[in-house]
Short mmCIF file of C-alpha atoms in Angstrom, two decimals:
data_model
loop_
_atom_site.label_atom_id
_atom_site.label_comp_id
_atom_site.label_asym_id
_atom_site.label_seq_id
_atom_site.Cartn_x
_atom_site.Cartn_y
_atom_site.Cartn_z
CA GLY A 1 7.47 -30.63 -26.49
CA GLU A 2 3.97 -30.04 -24.90
CA ASP A 3 3.50 -30.79 -21.07
CA VAL A 4 0.05 -30.80 -19.76
CA GLU A 5 -0.60 -30.74 -15.85
CA GLN A 6 -3.78 -31.33 -13.74
CA SER A 7 -4.40 -31.93 -10.20
CA LEU A 8 -4.88 -35.47 -9.39
CA PHE A 9 -8.14 -35.59 -7.41
CA LEU A 10 -11.27 -33.70 -6.70
CA SER A 11 -14.17 -34.57 -4.34
CA VAL A 12 -17.58 -32.69 -4.50
CA ARG A 13 -20.86 -33.27 -3.05
CA GLU A 14 -23.93 -34.30 -5.43
CA GLY A 15 -25.52 -31.04 -6.68
CA ASP A 16 -22.56 -28.78 -6.22
CA SER A 17 -20.23 -27.65 -9.21
CA SER A 18 -17.02 -29.25 -10.13
CA VAL A 19 -14.09 -27.37 -11.48
CA ILE A 20 -11.30 -29.23 -12.98
CA ASN A 21 -8.35 -27.10 -13.92
CA CYS A 22 -5.29 -27.91 -16.33
CA THR A 23 -2.26 -26.02 -17.48
CA TYR A 24 -0.39 -26.55 -20.79
CA THR A 25 3.11 -25.11 -22.07
CA ASP A 26 2.54 -24.70 -25.88
CA SER A 27 0.69 -21.71 -26.96
CA SER A 28 0.37 -22.78 -30.57
CA SER A 29 -2.25 -25.50 -29.80
CA THR A 30 -5.33 -24.92 -31.98
CA TYR A 31 -8.02 -27.17 -30.18
CA LEU A 32 -7.89 -28.12 -26.54
CA TYR A 33 -9.90 -31.17 -25.31
CA TRP A 34 -11.51 -32.80 -22.27
CA TYR A 35 -12.04 -36.47 -22.16
CA LYS A 36 -13.77 -38.56 -19.47
CA GLN A 37 -12.67 -42.21 -18.69
CA GLU A 38 -14.95 -44.36 -16.65
CA PRO A 39 -13.44 -47.34 -14.75
CA GLY A 40 -12.27 -50.07 -17.06
CA ALA A 41 -13.45 -48.25 -20.26
CA GLY A 42 -11.94 -46.07 -23.20
CA LEU A 43 -11.77 -42.42 -23.52
CA GLN A 44 -15.03 -40.43 -24.17
CA LEU A 45 -14.49 -37.00 -25.80
CA LEU A 46 -16.58 -34.70 -23.69
CA THR A 47 -15.85 -31.37 -25.35
CA TYR A 48 -13.27 -29.38 -27.00
CA ILE A 49 -12.62 -25.54 -27.64
CA PHE A 50 -10.85 -23.83 -30.26
CA SER A 51 -7.83 -21.61 -29.27
CA ASN A 52 -9.59 -18.27 -30.48
CA MET A 53 -12.48 -18.95 -28.06
CA ASP A 54 -12.65 -17.84 -24.20
CA MET A 55 -15.42 -19.92 -23.23
CA LYS A 56 -17.86 -22.81 -24.60
CA GLN A 57 -20.78 -23.97 -22.79
CA ASP A 58 -22.49 -27.25 -23.63
CA GLN A 59 -25.41 -28.08 -21.26
CA ARG A 60 -23.87 -28.91 -17.93
CA LEU A 61 -20.37 -28.48 -19.11
CA THR A 62 -18.72 -25.04 -19.35
CA VAL A 63 -14.92 -24.89 -20.59
CA LEU A 64 -12.80 -21.94 -19.86
CA LEU A 65 -9.71 -20.99 -21.67
CA ASN A 66 -7.03 -18.37 -20.73
CA LYS A 67 -4.80 -18.42 -23.41
CA LYS A 68 -2.27 -15.81 -21.67
CA ASP A 69 -1.76 -18.00 -18.65
CA LYS A 70 -2.21 -21.28 -20.75
CA HIS A 71 -4.79 -22.38 -18.45
CA LEU A 72 -7.95 -24.75 -19.31
CA SER A 73 -10.74 -25.35 -17.13
CA LEU A 74 -13.93 -27.79 -17.03
CA ARG A 75 -16.88 -26.77 -14.95
CA ILE A 76 -19.58 -29.45 -14.32
CA ALA A 77 -22.76 -27.93 -13.16
CA ASP A 78 -25.08 -29.95 -10.74
CA THR A 79 -22.69 -32.67 -10.51
CA GLN A 80 -24.16 -36.21 -10.39
CA THR A 81 -22.75 -39.48 -8.96
CA GLY A 82 -22.69 -40.66 -12.66
CA ASP A 83 -20.12 -37.91 -13.21
CA SER A 84 -17.63 -39.81 -11.15
CA ALA A 85 -14.70 -40.73 -13.56
CA ILE A 86 -11.33 -39.57 -14.46
CA TYR A 87 -11.12 -36.38 -16.45
CA PHE A 88 -8.21 -35.79 -19.06
CA CYS A 89 -7.08 -32.48 -20.27
CA ALA A 90 -5.45 -33.23 -23.76
CA VAL A 91 -3.60 -30.85 -26.15
CA PRO A 92 -1.99 -31.47 -29.65
CA ASN A 93 1.57 -31.66 -29.49
CA SER A 94 3.07 -28.53 -31.16
CA GLY A 95 0.32 -28.15 -33.60
CA ASN A 96 0.60 -31.87 -34.63
CA THR A 97 -2.09 -34.39 -34.25
CA PRO A 98 -0.84 -36.80 -31.48
CA LEU A 99 -2.51 -35.71 -28.19
CA VAL A 100 -0.54 -35.05 -25.14
CA PHE A 101 -2.56 -35.88 -22.02
CA GLY A 102 -2.44 -34.65 -18.61
CA LYS A 103 -2.44 -37.41 -15.69
CA GLY A 104 -6.07 -37.18 -15.41
CA THR A 105 -8.00 -35.52 -12.50
CA ARG A 106 -10.20 -38.37 -10.42
CA LEU A 107 -13.46 -36.78 -9.58
CA SER A 108 -15.36 -38.44 -6.78
CA VAL A 109 -19.09 -37.37 -6.28
CA ILE A 110 -20.51 -37.78 -2.57
CA ALA A 111 -24.21 -38.54 -2.57
CA ASN B 1 -21.81 -46.58 -37.64
CA ALA B 2 -19.77 -48.75 -35.18
CA GLY B 3 -17.07 -47.31 -33.18
CA VAL B 4 -13.31 -48.02 -33.01
CA MET B 5 -13.19 -51.62 -32.12
CA GLN B 6 -10.25 -53.30 -30.38
CA ASN B 7 -9.38 -56.88 -29.45
CA PRO B 8 -8.82 -58.40 -27.53
CA ARG B 9 -9.99 -56.24 -24.51
CA HIS B 10 -7.84 -58.37 -22.23
CA LEU B 11 -4.59 -60.15 -22.92
CA VAL B 12 -2.56 -62.02 -20.49
CA ARG B 13 1.13 -63.04 -21.52
CA ARG B 14 4.02 -64.59 -19.74
CA ARG B 15 7.37 -62.62 -19.89
CA GLY B 16 9.12 -63.37 -23.32
CA GLN B 17 6.05 -64.16 -25.13
CA GLU B 18 4.73 -61.93 -28.05
CA ALA B 19 1.45 -59.73 -27.75
CA ARG B 20 -0.74 -58.69 -30.70
CA LEU B 21 -3.18 -55.96 -30.10
CA ARG B 22 -5.68 -55.21 -33.04
CA CYS B 23 -7.68 -52.15 -33.80
CA SER B 24 -10.15 -51.69 -36.50
CA PRO B 25 -10.91 -47.89 -36.96
CA MET B 26 -14.40 -46.40 -37.64
CA LYS B 27 -15.69 -46.84 -41.01
CA GLY B 28 -14.08 -44.23 -43.48
CA HIS B 29 -11.19 -43.62 -41.23
CA SER B 30 -7.74 -43.85 -42.58
CA HIS B 31 -5.79 -42.46 -39.58
CA VAL B 32 -4.80 -44.46 -36.66
CA TYR B 33 -3.00 -43.54 -33.35
CA TRP B 34 -1.91 -45.91 -30.75
CA TYR B 35 -1.51 -44.65 -26.94
CA ARG B 36 -0.41 -46.57 -23.89
CA GLN B 37 -1.66 -45.86 -20.46
CA LEU B 38 0.47 -47.04 -17.63
CA PRO B 39 -1.36 -47.33 -14.35
CA GLU B 40 -2.18 -44.09 -12.54
CA GLU B 41 -0.89 -42.11 -15.52
CA GLY B 42 -2.26 -40.25 -18.74
CA LEU B 43 -2.09 -41.63 -22.13
CA LYS B 44 1.15 -41.51 -23.99
CA PHE B 45 1.30 -41.22 -27.75
CA MET B 46 3.08 -44.11 -29.23
CA VAL B 47 2.64 -44.15 -33.10
CA TYR B 48 0.49 -42.59 -35.68
CA LEU B 49 -0.38 -44.61 -39.09
CA GLN B 50 -2.12 -43.91 -42.23
CA LYS B 51 -2.99 -46.67 -44.42
CA GLU B 52 0.20 -48.58 -45.18
CA ASN B 53 2.45 -45.80 -43.69
CA ILE B 54 3.83 -44.98 -40.43
CA ILE B 55 3.56 -41.14 -40.15
CA ASP B 56 4.99 -40.57 -36.68
CA GLU B 57 6.61 -43.26 -34.32
CA SER B 58 8.25 -40.74 -32.07
CA GLY B 59 6.81 -42.31 -29.10
CA MET B 60 7.41 -46.14 -29.81
CA PRO B 61 10.03 -47.76 -27.87
CA LYS B 62 13.11 -48.36 -30.29
CA GLU B 63 13.05 -52.22 -29.64
CA ARG B 64 10.51 -54.90 -29.39
CA PHE B 65 7.41 -52.64 -30.59
CA SER B 66 6.34 -52.45 -34.19
CA ALA B 67 2.96 -51.29 -35.76
CA GLU B 68 1.23 -51.63 -39.02
CA PHE B 69 -1.93 -50.74 -40.79
CA PRO B 70 -2.19 -52.61 -43.90
CA LYS B 71 -4.38 -51.88 -47.01
CA GLU B 72 -6.83 -54.53 -45.95
CA GLY B 73 -7.62 -55.26 -42.17
CA PRO B 74 -7.10 -53.95 -38.81
CA SER B 75 -4.02 -51.94 -37.49
CA ILE B 76 -1.72 -54.21 -35.50
CA LEU B 77 0.48 -53.23 -32.58
CA ARG B 78 2.99 -55.95 -32.02
CA ILE B 79 5.12 -56.30 -28.82
CA GLN B 80 7.85 -58.87 -29.04
CA GLN B 81 9.28 -60.57 -25.93
CA VAL B 82 7.19 -58.87 -23.40
CA VAL B 83 8.35 -57.60 -20.10
CA ARG B 84 6.46 -56.85 -16.87
CA GLY B 85 6.77 -53.19 -17.78
CA ASP B 86 4.71 -53.54 -20.80
CA SER B 87 1.77 -54.09 -18.72
CA ALA B 88 -0.57 -51.32 -19.52
CA ALA B 89 -3.75 -50.30 -21.27
CA TYR B 90 -3.21 -49.86 -24.91
CA PHE B 91 -5.92 -47.53 -26.57
CA CYS B 92 -6.30 -46.95 -30.30
CA ALA B 93 -8.11 -43.92 -31.82
CA SER B 94 -8.84 -43.16 -35.35
CA SER B 95 -9.84 -40.26 -37.40
CA PRO B 96 -11.01 -39.57 -40.96
CA THR B 97 -8.43 -36.77 -41.62
CA ALA B 98 -5.30 -35.66 -39.81
CA LEU B 99 -7.03 -33.35 -37.51
CA SER B 100 -6.99 -34.14 -33.72
CA TYR B 101 -10.43 -32.98 -32.83
CA GLU B 102 -11.73 -35.82 -34.95
CA GLN B 103 -10.01 -38.57 -32.97
CA TYR B 104 -12.48 -41.16 -31.57
CA PHE B 105 -10.91 -43.76 -28.97
CA GLY B 106 -11.67 -47.51 -28.69
CA PRO B 107 -12.19 -49.35 -25.39
CA GLY B 108 -8.53 -50.36 -25.03
CA THR B 109 -6.79 -53.62 -24.57
CA ARG B 110 -5.43 -54.44 -21.07
CA LEU B 111 -2.29 -56.05 -21.37
CA THR B 112 -0.92 -58.03 -18.37
CA VAL B 113 2.57 -59.78 -18.30
CA THR B 114 3.18 -62.34 -15.79
#
């Protein structure tokens, strides 16, 4: 089955860029996702990228996909204190709909 | 259009009691997924249901856990004879079709077993 790995913590200064990385194992995944979870809350879909794309940009968010290395990253430009949250990378399990999540990267933004 | 609703938001049960978690999908969504999040962990898939059918229950523990999604009413995740290890946040997601990019998550039910 699919396995998704992320680093657990990231700390950045307000105004800097944040880069959160993720690796996965199943190359047949069609869509790859980034979710945001604020304390005590559910998951909010931030963005997703189709597997035939290398990059997707949406305002302050840039997703980069390296299919050869099975590496996905999320860049947040001009990081704000409101971006402090846990960010989850998620990939469908072998093309099926249940998502496999990484353990999440806790982003702390220092003012 | 209201989002995915889950209730209760917080549930406390003593060991041995039953827990019932409810999920009302978004209007027009007939696919429901349940995930469990243990402390400091990512979400783990439990079960995928379509109206009146269980499509994939590969993530469900073999005993004490069951799920249903009746023709009318919310989806129910039922945990019998709860143990401390069942303490977790349980999230429900729904989608209009069987495509993962359309999954929308509810706020979760936080179950505490004392």
